[in-house]
CSV table of C-alpha atoms in Angstrom, one decimal:
chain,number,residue,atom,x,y,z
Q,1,UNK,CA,53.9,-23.4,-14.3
Q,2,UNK,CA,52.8,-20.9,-12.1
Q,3,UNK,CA,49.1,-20.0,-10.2
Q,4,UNK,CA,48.1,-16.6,-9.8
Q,5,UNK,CA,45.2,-15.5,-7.0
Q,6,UNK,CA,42.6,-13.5,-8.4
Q,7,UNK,CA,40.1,-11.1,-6.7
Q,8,UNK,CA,36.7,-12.5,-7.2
Q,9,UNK,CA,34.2,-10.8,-4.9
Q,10,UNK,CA,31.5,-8.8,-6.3
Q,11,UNK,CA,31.4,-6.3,-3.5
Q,12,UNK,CA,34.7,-5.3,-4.8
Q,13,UNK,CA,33.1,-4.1,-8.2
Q,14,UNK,CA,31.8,-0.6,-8.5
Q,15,UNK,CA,29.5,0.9,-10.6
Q,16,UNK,CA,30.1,5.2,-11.6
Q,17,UNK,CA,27.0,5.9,-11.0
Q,18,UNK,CA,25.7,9.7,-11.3
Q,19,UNK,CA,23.1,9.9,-8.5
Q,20,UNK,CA,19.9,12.5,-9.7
Q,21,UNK,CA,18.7,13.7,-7.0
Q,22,UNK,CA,15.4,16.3,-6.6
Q,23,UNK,CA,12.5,16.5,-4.1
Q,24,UNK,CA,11.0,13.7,-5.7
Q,25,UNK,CA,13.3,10.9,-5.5
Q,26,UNK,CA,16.3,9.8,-7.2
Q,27,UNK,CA,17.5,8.2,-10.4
Q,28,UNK,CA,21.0,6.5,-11.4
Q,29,UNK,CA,22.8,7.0,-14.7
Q,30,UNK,CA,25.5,5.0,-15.6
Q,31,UNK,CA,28.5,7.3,-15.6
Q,32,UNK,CA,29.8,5.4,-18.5
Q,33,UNK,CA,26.7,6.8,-20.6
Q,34,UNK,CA,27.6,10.2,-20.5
Q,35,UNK,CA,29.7,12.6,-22.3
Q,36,UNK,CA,28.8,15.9,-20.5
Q,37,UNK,CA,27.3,17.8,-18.5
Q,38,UNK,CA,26.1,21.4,-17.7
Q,39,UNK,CA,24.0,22.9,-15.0
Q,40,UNK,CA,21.5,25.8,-16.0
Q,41,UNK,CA,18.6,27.7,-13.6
Q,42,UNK,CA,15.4,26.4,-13.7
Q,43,UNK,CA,14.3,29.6,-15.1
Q,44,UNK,CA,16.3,29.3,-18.6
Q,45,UNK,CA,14.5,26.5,-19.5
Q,46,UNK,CA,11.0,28.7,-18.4
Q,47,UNK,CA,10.9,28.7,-22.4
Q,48,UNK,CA,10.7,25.7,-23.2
Q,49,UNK,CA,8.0,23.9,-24.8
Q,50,UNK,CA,5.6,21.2,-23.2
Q,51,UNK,CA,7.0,18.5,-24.9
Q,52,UNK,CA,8.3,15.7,-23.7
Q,53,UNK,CA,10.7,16.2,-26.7
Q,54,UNK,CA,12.3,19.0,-27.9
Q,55,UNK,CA,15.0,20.2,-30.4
Q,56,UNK,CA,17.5,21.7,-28.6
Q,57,UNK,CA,20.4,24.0,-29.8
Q,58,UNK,CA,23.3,23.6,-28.6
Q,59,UNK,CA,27.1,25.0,-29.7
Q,60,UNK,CA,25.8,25.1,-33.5
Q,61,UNK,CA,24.1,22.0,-33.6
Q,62,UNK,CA,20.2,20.8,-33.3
Q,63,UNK,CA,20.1,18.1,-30.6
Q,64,UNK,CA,17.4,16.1,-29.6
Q,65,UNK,CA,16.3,16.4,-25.9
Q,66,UNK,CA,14.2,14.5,-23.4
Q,67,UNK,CA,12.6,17.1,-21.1
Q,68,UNK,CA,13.0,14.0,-18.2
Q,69,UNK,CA,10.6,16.5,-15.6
Q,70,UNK,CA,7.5,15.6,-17.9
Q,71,UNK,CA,8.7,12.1,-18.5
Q,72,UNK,CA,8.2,11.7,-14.6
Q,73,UNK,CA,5.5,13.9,-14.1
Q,74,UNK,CA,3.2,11.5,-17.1
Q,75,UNK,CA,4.9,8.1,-15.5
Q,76,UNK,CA,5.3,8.8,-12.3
Q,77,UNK,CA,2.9,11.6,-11.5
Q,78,UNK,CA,5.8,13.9,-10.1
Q,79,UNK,CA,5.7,17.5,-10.7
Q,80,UNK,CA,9.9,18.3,-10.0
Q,81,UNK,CA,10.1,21.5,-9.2
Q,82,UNK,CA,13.9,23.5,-8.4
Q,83,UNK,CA,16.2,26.6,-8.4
Q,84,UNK,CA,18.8,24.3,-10.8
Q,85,UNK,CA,18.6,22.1,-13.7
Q,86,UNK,CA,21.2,19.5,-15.4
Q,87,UNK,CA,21.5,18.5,-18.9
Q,88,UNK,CA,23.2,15.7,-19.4
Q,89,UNK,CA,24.8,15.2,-22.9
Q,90,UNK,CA,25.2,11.6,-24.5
Q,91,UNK,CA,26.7,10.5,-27.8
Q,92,UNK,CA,24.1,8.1,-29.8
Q,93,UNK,CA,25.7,4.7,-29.9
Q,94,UNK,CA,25.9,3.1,-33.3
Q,95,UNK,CA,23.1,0.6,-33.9
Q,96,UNK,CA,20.9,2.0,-31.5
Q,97,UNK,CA,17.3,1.8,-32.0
Q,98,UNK,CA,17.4,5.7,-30.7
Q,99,UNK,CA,19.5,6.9,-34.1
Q,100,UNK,CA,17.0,5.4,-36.2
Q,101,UNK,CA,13.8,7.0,-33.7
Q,102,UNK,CA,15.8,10.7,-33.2
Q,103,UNK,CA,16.6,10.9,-37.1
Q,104,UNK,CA,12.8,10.5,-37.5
Q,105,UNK,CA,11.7,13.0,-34.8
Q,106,UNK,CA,14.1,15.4,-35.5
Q,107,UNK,CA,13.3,15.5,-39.3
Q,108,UNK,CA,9.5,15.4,-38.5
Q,109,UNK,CA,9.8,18.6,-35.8
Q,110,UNK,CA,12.6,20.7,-37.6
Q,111,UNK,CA,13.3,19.1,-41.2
Q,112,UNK,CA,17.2,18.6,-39.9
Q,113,UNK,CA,18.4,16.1,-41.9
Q,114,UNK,CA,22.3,16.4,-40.9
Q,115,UNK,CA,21.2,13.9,-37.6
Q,116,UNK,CA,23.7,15.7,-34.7
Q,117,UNK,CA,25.0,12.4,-33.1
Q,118,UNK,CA,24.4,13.5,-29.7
Q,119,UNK,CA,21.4,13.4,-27.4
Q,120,UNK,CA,20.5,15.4,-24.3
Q,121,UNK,CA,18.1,14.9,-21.1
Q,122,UNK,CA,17.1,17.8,-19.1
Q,123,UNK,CA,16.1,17.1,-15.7
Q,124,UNK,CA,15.3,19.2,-12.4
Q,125,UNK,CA,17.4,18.5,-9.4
Q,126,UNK,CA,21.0,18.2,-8.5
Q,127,UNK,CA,23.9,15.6,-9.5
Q,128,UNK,CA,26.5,13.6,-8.2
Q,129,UNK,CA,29.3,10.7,-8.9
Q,130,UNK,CA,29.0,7.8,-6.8
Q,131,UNK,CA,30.7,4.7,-6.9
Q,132,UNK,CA,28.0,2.4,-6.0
Q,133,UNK,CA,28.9,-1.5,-5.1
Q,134,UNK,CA,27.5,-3.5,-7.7
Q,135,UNK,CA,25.8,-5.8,-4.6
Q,136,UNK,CA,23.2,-3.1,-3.8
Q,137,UNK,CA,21.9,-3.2,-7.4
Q,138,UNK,CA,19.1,-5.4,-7.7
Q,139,UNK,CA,16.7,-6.4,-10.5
Q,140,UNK,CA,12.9,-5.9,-10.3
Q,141,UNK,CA,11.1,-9.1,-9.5
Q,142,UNK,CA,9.5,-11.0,-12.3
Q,143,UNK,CA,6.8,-10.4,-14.0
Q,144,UNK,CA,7.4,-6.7,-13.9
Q,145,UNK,CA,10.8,-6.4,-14.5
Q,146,UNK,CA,10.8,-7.4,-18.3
Q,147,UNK,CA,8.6,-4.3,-18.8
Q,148,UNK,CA,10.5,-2.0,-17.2
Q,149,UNK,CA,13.8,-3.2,-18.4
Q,150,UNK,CA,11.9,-2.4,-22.0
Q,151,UNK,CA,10.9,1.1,-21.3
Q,152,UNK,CA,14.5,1.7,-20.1
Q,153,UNK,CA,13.8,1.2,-16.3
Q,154,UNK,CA,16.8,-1.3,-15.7
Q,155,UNK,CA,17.0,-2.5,-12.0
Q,156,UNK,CA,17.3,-0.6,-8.4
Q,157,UNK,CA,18.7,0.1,-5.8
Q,158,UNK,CA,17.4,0.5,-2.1
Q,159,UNK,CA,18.5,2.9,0.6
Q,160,UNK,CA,17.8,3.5,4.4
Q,161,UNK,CA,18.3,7.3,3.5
Q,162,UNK,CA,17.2,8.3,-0.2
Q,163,UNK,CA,15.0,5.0,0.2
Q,164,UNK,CA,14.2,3.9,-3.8
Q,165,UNK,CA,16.7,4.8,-6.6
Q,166,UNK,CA,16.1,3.8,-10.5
Q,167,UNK,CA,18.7,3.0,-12.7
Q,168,UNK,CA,17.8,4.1,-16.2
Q,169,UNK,CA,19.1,3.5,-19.6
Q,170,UNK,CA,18.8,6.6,-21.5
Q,171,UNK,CA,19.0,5.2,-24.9
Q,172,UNK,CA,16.4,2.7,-23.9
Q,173,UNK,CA,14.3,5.3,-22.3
Q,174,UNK,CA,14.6,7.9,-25.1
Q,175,UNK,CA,14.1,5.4,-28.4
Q,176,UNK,CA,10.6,3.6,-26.7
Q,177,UNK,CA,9.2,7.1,-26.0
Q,178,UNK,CA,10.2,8.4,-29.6
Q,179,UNK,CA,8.5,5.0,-30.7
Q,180,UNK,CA,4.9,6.3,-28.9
Q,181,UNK,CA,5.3,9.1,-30.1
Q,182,UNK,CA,5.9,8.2,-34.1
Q,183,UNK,CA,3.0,5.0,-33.4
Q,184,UNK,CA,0.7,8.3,-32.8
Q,185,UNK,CA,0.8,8.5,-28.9
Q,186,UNK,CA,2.0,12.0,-28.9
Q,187,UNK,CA,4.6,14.4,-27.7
Q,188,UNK,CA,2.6,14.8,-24.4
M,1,UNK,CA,-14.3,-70.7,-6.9
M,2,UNK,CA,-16.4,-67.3,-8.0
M,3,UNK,CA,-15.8,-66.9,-11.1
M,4,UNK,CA,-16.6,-63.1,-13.0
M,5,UNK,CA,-15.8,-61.7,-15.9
M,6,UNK,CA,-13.7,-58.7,-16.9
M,7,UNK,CA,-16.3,-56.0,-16.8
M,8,UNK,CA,-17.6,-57.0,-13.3
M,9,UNK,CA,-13.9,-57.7,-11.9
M,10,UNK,CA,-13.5,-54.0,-13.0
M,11,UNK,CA,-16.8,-53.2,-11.6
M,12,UNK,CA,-15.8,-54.6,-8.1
M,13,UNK,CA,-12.2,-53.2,-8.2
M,14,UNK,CA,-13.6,-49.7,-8.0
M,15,UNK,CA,-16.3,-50.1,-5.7
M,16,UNK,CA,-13.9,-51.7,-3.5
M,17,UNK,CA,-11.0,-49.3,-3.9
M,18,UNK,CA,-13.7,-46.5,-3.5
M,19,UNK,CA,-14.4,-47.7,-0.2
M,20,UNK,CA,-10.8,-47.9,0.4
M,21,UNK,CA,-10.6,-44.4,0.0
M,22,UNK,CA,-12.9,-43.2,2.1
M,23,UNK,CA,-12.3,-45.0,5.7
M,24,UNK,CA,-8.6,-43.2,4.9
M,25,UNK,CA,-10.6,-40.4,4.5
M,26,UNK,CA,-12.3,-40.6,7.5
M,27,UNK,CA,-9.2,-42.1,9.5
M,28,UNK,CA,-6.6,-39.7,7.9
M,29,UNK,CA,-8.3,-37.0,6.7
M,30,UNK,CA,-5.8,-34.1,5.1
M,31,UNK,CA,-6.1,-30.8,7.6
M,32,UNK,CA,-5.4,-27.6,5.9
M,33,UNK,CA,-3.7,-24.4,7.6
M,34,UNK,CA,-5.5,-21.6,6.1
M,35,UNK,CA,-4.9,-17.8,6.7
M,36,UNK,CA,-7.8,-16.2,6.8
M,37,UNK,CA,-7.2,-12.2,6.3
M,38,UNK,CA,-9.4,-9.4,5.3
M,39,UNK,CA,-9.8,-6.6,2.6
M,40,UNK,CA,-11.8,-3.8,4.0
M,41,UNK,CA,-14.4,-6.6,5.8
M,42,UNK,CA,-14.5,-9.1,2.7
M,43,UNK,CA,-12.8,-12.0,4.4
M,44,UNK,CA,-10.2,-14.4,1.9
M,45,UNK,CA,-7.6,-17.1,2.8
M,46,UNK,CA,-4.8,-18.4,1.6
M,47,UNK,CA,-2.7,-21.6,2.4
M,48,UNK,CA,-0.6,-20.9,5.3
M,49,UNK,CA,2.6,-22.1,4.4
M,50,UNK,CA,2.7,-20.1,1.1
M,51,UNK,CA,2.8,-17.2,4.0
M,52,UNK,CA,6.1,-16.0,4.9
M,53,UNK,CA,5.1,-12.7,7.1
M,54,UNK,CA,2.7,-10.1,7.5
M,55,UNK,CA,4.6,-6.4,8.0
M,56,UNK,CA,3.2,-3.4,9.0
M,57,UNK,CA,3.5,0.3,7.9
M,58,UNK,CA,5.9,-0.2,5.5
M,59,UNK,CA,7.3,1.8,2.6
M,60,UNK,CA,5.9,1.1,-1.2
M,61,UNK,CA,7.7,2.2,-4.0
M,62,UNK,CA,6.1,3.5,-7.0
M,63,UNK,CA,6.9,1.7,-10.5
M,64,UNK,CA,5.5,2.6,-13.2
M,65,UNK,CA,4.5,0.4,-16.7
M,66,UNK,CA,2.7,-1.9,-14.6
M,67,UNK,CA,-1.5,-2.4,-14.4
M,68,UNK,CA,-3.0,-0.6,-11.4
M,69,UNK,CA,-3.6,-3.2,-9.2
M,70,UNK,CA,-0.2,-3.1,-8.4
M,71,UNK,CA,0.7,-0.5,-6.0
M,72,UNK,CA,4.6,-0.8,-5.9
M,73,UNK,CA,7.0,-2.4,-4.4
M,74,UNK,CA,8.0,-3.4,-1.0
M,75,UNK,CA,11.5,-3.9,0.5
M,76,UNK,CA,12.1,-6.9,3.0
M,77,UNK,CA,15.8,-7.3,3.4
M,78,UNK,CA,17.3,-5.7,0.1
M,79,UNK,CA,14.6,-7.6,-1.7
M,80,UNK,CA,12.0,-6.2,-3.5
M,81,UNK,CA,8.8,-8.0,-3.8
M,82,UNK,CA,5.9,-6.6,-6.1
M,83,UNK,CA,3.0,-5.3,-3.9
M,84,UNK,CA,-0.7,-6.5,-5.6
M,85,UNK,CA,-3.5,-4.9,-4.6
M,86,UNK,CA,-6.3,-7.3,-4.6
M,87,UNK,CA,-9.6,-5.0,-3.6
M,88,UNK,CA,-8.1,-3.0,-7.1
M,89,UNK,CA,-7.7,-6.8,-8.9
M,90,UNK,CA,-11.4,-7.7,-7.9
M,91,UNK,CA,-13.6,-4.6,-7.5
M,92,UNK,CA,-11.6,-1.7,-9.3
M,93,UNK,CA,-11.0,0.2,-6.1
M,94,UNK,CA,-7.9,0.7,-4.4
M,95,UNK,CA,-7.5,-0.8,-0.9
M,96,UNK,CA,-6.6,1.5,2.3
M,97,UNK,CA,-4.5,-0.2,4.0
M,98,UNK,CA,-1.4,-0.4,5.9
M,99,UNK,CA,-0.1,-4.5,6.2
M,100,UNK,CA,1.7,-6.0,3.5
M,101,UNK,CA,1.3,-9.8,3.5
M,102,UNK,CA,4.9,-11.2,1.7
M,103,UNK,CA,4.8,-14.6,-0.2
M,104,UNK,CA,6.8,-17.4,0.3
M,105,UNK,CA,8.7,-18.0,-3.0
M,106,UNK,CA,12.5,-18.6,-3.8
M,107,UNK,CA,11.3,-17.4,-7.4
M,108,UNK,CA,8.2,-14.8,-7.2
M,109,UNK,CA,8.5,-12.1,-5.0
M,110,UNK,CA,5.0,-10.8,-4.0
M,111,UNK,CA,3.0,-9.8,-1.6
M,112,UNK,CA,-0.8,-8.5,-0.6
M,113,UNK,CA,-1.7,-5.5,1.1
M,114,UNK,CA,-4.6,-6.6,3.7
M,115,UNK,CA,-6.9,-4.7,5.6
M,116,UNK,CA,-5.9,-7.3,8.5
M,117,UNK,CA,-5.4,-11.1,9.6
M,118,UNK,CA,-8.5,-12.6,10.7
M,119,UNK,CA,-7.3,-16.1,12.0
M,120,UNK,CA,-5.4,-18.8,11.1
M,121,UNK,CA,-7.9,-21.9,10.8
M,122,UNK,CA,-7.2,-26.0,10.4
M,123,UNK,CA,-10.2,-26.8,7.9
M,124,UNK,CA,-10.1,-30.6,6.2
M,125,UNK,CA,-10.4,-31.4,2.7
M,126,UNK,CA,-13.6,-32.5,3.1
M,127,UNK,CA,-14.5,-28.9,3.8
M,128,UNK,CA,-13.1,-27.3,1.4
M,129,UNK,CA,-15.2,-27.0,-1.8
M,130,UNK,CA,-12.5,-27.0,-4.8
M,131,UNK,CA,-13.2,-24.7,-8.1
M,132,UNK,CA,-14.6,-27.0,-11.3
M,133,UNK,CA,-14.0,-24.6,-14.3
M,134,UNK,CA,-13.7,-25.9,-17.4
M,135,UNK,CA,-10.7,-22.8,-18.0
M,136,UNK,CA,-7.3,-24.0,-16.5
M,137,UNK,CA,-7.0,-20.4,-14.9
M,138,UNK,CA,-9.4,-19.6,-12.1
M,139,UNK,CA,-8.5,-16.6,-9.7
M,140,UNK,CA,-9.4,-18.9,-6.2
M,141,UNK,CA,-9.1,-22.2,-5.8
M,142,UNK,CA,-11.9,-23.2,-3.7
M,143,UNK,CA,-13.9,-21.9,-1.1
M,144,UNK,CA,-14.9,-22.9,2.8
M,145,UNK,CA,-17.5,-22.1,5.4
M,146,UNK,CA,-16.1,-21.1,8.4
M,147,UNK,CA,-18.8,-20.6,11.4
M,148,UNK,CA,-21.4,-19.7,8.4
M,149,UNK,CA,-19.3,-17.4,6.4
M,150,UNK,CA,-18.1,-18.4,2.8
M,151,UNK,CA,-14.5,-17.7,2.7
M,152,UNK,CA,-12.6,-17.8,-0.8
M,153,UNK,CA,-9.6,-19.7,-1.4
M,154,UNK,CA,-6.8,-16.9,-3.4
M,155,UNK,CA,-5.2,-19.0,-6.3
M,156,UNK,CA,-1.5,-17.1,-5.7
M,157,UNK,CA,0.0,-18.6,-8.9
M,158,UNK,CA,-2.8,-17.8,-10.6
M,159,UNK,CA,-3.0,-14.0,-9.5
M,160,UNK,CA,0.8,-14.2,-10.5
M,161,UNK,CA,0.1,-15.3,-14.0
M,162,UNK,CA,-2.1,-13.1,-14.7
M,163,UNK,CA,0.0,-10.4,-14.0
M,164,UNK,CA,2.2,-11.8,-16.5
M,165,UNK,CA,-0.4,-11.8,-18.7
M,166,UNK,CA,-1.7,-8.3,-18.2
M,167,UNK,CA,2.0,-6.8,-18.5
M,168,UNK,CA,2.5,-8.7,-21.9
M,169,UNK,CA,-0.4,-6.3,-23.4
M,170,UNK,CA,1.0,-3.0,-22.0
């Protein structure tokens, strides 16, 4: 019989975090969350519509995106402003609430049927990959955190420098905004 | 032998324990350590211990999703603790102010923003008027007259529950 000697401290483990960063704070995705990327200037998206959802095309397909810049300017009375943009491309996972919520929108705002299985989020400001110690995450306190957590508003983590950083679940996010919206809040 | 029945026996067995009550009262009476503080000039306290510190000009961190008499959090060594407002909670205005008073809890991080800490006062039991409501939930515990003044007692469980409450119907 032999023994074996594991590793077991948690400041070993590190979360890929893609830091989004902008002149009004920061957010964390989970790298693991994303498929792709791709910058664009602020001005290409000048076009847009002031939605917090809009169908996007993209490489032949309709794809449902989250304009994140009015997502923070409703819930966090932020108006981001910036030269550069990111879209950040993310494949529906199977079972999500989202499929069921985007399939709706999409087929209510364009009549697409043929539900592209990818989802995007536009936001103003400037990425990065950072491997982030799992230790500096921490949850919100209770009572508030089981709200957050439900909007898609997972835990934080706090710095001397960039001071508060949120890390967000998109699919969480994304499906209980669709839900306002299709329970008659609006695309605001 | 002086005999009595059951009803009197029971009669004298609380007068008697009554009065044993109060000479402890008198002889031991229970002081309390209460922190008086103030929003704007509106004086409150809360018990002492419950206090862990009072910090100054500190960052608060939005969040969002959460009723407005909560103005963010604060962080006190990596740990966030959610910030009340409680000039918002009872008057629906929002409170100037620059100190944070943080709670005492291994479980429920919060804190108060105050205006300022008036004193800390020892005041017995005796003055301290307790809250009789017929609801379980009652937003101060009591109350006490320091040099004149009425001074409200904050329940901080109960400001905590409600909280809990209040996020359930956003």
């Amino acid at each position: 019989m032999t023994s074996r000697t594991y590793k077991t401290s948690s400041a070993a483990v590190k979360v890929e975090a893609v830091v989004v960063t902008g002149g009004w704070g920061d957010f964390l995705i989970n790298r693991e969350e994303i498929s792709s990327s791709i910058y664009y200037h602020a001005s290409d998206f000048s076009r847009l519509g002031n939605h917090m959802f809009q169908v996007f095309h993209y490489n032949g397909e309709d794809i449902l995106l989250l304009d994140f810049d009015r997502y923070l300017n409703k819930y966090f009375s932020i108006t981001p402003s910036g030269k550069s943009c990111i879209i950040f491309f993310f494949d529906i996972r199977p079972g999500s609430p989202l499929k069921e919520q985007a399939a709706l929108f999409m087929k209510t705002a364009c009549g697409e049927t043929a539900l592209s299985n990818t989802a995007a989020v536009k936001i103003t400001g400037t990425a990065a990959l950072h491997h982030i110690p799992l230790k500096e995450f921490h949850f919100f306190p209770e009572p508030v955190r089981t709200p957050l957590v439900k909007q898609g508003i997972l835990c934080l983590r706090i710095t001397e420098t960039a001071g508060i950083q949120y890390l967000i679940d998109l699919h969480t996010l994304m499906a209980t905004q669709l839900e306002r919206i299709s329970t008659g809040y609006g695309n605001e | 032998m002086y005999i009595m029945d059951n009803d009197e026996l029971i009669a004298k067995l609380e007068s008697s324990s009554g009065e044993g009550e109060d000479t402890l009262s008198v002889e031991e009476e229970i002081i309390h350590k209460l922190l008086i503080f103030q929003i704007d000039d509106r004086k409150y306290a809360v018990y002492a211990d419950l206090v862990k510190e009072i910090v100054i000009n500190h960052d608060l961190y939005f969040i969002p999703f959460v009723p407005p008499y909560i103005t963010g959090l604060i962080n006190r060594q990596g740990q966030p603790y959610t910030v009340f407002d409680l000039k918002m909670l009872f008057t629906n205005e929002r409170l100037q102010a620059s100190k944070v008073m943080i709670m005492k809890s291994d479980s429920d991080f919060i804190a108060f923003m105050i205006t300022d800490v008036a004193e800390i006062s020892g005041i017995p039991s005796s003055g301290i008027n307790l809250v009789v409501s017929s609801e379980t939930e009652s937003t101060f515990i009591g109350s006490c007259n320091l040099r004149g003044e009425e001074i409200f007692i904050i329940n901080v469980q109960e400001i905590y529950n409600r909280l809990a409450n209040d996020l359930q119907n956003i």
